[in-house]
Short mmCIF file of C-alpha atoms in Angstrom, two decimals:
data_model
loop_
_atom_site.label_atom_id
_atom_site.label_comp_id
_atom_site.label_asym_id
_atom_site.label_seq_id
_atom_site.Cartn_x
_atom_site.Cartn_y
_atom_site.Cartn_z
CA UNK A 1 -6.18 -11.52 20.61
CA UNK A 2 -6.62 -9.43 17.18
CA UNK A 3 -8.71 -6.46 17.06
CA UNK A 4 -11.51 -7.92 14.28
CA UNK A 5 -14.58 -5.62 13.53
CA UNK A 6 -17.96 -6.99 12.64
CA UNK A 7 -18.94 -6.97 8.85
CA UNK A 8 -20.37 -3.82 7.83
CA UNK A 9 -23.45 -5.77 6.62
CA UNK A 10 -24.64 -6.98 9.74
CA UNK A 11 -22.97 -4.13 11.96
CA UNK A 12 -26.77 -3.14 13.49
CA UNK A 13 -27.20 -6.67 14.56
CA UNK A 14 -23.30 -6.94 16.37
CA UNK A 15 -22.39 -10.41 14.77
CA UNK A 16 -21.77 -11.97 11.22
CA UNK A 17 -20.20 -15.03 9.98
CA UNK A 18 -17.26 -13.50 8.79
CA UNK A 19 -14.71 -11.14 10.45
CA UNK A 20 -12.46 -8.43 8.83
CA UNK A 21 -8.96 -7.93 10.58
CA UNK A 22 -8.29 -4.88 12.28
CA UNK A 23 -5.91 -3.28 9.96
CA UNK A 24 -3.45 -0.43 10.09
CA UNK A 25 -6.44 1.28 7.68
CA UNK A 26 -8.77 0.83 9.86
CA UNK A 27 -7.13 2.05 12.75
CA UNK A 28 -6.16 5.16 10.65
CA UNK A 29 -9.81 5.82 9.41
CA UNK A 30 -11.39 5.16 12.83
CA UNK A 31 -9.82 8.25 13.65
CA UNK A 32 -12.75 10.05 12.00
CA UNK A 33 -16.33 10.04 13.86
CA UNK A 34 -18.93 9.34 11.26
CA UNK A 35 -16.35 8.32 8.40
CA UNK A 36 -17.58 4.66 7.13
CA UNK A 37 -14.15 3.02 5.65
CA UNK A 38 -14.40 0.39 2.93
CA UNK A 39 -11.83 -1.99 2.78
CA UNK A 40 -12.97 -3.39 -0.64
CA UNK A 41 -11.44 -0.23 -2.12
CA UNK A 42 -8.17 0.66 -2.33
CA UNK A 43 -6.65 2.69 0.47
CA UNK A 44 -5.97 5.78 -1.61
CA UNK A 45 -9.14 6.10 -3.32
CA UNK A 46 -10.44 5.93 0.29
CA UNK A 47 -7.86 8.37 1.96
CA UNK A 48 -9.28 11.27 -0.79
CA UNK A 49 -12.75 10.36 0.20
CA UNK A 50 -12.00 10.68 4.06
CA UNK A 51 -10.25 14.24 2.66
CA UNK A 52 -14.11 15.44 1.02
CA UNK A 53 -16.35 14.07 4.02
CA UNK A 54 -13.77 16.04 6.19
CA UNK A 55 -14.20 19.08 3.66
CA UNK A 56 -10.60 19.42 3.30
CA UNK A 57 -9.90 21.01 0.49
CA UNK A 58 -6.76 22.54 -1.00
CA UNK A 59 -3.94 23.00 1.51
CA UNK A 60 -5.10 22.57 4.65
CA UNK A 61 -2.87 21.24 8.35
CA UNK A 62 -5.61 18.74 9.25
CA UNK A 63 -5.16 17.35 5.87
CA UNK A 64 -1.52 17.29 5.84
CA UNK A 65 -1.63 15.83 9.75
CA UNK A 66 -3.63 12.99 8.31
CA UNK A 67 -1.66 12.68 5.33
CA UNK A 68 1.33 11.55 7.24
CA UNK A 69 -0.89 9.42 9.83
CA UNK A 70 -2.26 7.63 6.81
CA UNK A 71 1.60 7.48 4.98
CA UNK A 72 2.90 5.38 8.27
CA UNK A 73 -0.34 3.46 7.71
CA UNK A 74 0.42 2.44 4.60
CA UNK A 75 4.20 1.65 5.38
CA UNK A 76 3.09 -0.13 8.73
CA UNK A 77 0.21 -2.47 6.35
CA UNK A 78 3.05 -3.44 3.74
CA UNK A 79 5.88 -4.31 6.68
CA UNK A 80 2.91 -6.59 8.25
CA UNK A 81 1.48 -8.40 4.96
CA UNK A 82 5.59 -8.58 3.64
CA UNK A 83 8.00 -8.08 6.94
CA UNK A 84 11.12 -5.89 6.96
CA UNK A 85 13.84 -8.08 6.42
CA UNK A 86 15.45 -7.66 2.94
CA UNK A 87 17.34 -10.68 3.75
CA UNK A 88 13.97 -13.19 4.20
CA UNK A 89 13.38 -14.93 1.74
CA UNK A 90 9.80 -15.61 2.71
CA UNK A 91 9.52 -12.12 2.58
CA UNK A 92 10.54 -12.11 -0.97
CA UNK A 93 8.24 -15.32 -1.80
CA UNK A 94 4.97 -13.59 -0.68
CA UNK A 95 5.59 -10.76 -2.93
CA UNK A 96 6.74 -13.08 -6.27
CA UNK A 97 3.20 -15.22 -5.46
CA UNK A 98 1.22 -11.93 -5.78
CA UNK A 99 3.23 -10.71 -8.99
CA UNK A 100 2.82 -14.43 -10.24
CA UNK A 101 6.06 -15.40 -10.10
CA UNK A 102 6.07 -19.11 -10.80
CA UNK A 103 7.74 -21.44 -9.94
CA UNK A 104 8.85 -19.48 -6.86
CA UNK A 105 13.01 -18.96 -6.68
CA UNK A 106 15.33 -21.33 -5.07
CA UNK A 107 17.16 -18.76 -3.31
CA UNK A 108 17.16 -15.25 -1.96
CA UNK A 109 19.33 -13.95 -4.68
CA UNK A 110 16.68 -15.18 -7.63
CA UNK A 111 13.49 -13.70 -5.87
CA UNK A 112 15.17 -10.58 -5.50
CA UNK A 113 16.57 -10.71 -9.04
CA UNK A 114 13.07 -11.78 -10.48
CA UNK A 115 10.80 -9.27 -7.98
CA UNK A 116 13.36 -6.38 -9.04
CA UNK A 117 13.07 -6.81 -12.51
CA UNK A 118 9.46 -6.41 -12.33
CA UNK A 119 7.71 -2.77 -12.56
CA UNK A 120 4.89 -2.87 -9.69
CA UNK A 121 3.17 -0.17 -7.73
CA UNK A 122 3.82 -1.09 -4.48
CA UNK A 123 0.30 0.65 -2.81
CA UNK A 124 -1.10 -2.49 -5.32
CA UNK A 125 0.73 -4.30 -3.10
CA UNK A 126 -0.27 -3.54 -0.01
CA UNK A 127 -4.32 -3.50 -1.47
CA UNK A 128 -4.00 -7.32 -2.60
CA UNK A 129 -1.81 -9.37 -0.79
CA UNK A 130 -3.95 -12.16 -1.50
CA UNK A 131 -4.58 -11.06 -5.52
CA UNK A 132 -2.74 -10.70 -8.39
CA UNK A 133 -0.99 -7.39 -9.10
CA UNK A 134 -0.08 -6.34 -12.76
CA UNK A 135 3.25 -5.74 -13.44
CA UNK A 136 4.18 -3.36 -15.97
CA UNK A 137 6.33 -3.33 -18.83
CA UNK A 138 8.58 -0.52 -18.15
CA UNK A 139 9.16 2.03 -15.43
CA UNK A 140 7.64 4.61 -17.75
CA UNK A 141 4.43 2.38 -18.01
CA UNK A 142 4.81 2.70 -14.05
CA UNK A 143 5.18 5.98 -13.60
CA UNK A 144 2.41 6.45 -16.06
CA UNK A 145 -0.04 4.46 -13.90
CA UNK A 146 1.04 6.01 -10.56
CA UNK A 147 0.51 9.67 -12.26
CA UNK A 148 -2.65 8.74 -13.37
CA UNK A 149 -3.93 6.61 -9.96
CA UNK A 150 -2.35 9.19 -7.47
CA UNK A 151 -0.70 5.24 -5.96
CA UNK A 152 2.30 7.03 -4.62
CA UNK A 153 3.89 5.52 -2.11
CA UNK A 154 5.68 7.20 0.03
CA UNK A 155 9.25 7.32 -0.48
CA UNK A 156 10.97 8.43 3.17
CA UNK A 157 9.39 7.00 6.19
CA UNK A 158 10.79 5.87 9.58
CA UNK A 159 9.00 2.79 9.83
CA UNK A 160 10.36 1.64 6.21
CA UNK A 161 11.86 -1.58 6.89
CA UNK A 162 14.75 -3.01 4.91
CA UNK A 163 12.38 -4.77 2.39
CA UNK A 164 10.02 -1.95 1.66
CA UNK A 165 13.41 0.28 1.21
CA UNK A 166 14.90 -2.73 -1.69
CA UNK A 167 11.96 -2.32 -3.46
CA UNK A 168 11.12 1.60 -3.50
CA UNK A 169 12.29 3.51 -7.01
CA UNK A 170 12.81 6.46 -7.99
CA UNK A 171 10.15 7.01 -10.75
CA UNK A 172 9.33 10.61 -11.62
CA UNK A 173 13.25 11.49 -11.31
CA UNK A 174 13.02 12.19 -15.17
CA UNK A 175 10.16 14.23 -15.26
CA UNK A 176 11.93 16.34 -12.40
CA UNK A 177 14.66 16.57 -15.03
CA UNK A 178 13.36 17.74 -17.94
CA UNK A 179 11.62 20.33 -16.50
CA UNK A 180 14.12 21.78 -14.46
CA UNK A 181 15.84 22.01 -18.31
#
């Protein structure tokens, strides 16, 4: 049986109509006594928050503990709302309905040909499985959006799946460039 927890609205009285799944987020953020986590937002938004009501500022080994708690969080939610098998093509399908891919492809080969030639920030992703997400016009338009978000996702993890490892990109590689010129 899943883990649900009771709408926040109607948490004094125990019950409510509606139930919100017990997500890897919410396991991560239950981790914090007094900490009141908001799905509705995005997870990042809501990992910097947890960061001030903890009063972590600057560098700090509680933050950076949680920061790598919340990084297999995030790469745990997108292996459960996608899978891990870059060889699925469900797995493919789910992502080209939330990029609005349509009609969805035949065969494995054309989702992954049509998902990779999309430019999507993959935290997006894993915050609307059920939404749309935009997808951008270049990877500089990308990068630009991650920069300005923070929506960095993490690049090495050891419960990346096969999927999640297809679809990550390198995207600040030329920045790194030019300034090491």
């Amino acid at each position: 049986m899943p883990n649900l927890q009771v709408c926040r609205q109607f948490a004094a009285a125990g019950t409510c109509i509606y139930v919100t799944p017990w997500t890897n987020f919410s396991a991560f953020f239950a981790n914090y006594a007094g900490f009141d986590y908001n799905p509705e937002n995005s997870a990042i938004p809501e990992f910097y928050r947890l960061c001030r009501f903890m009063g972590w500022g600057g560098y700090n080994p509680d933050r950076e503990e949680a920061r790598e708690a919340f990084k297999d969080a995030l790469v745990k939610e997108f292996n459960d709302i996608y899978g891990t098998d870059e060889n699925d093509i469900n797995s493919w399908h789910k992502i080209c309905v939330v990029v609005g891919l349509d009609p969805l492809p035949d065969t494995l080969e054309e989702a992954r040909d049509k998902v990779l030639t999309r430019y999507i920030n993959l935290i997006d992703l894993v915050d609307n499985p059920a939404g749309r997400v935009h997808s951008f016009g270049s990877v500089e338009e990308l990068r630009q959006y991650t920069i300005v978000t923070k929506k960095f996702f993490p690049k090495e993890n050891a419960y990346a799946g096969g999927l999640l490892k297809y679809l990550l990109r390198e995207i600040l590689h030329n920045i790194h460039a030019r300034i090491a010129k």
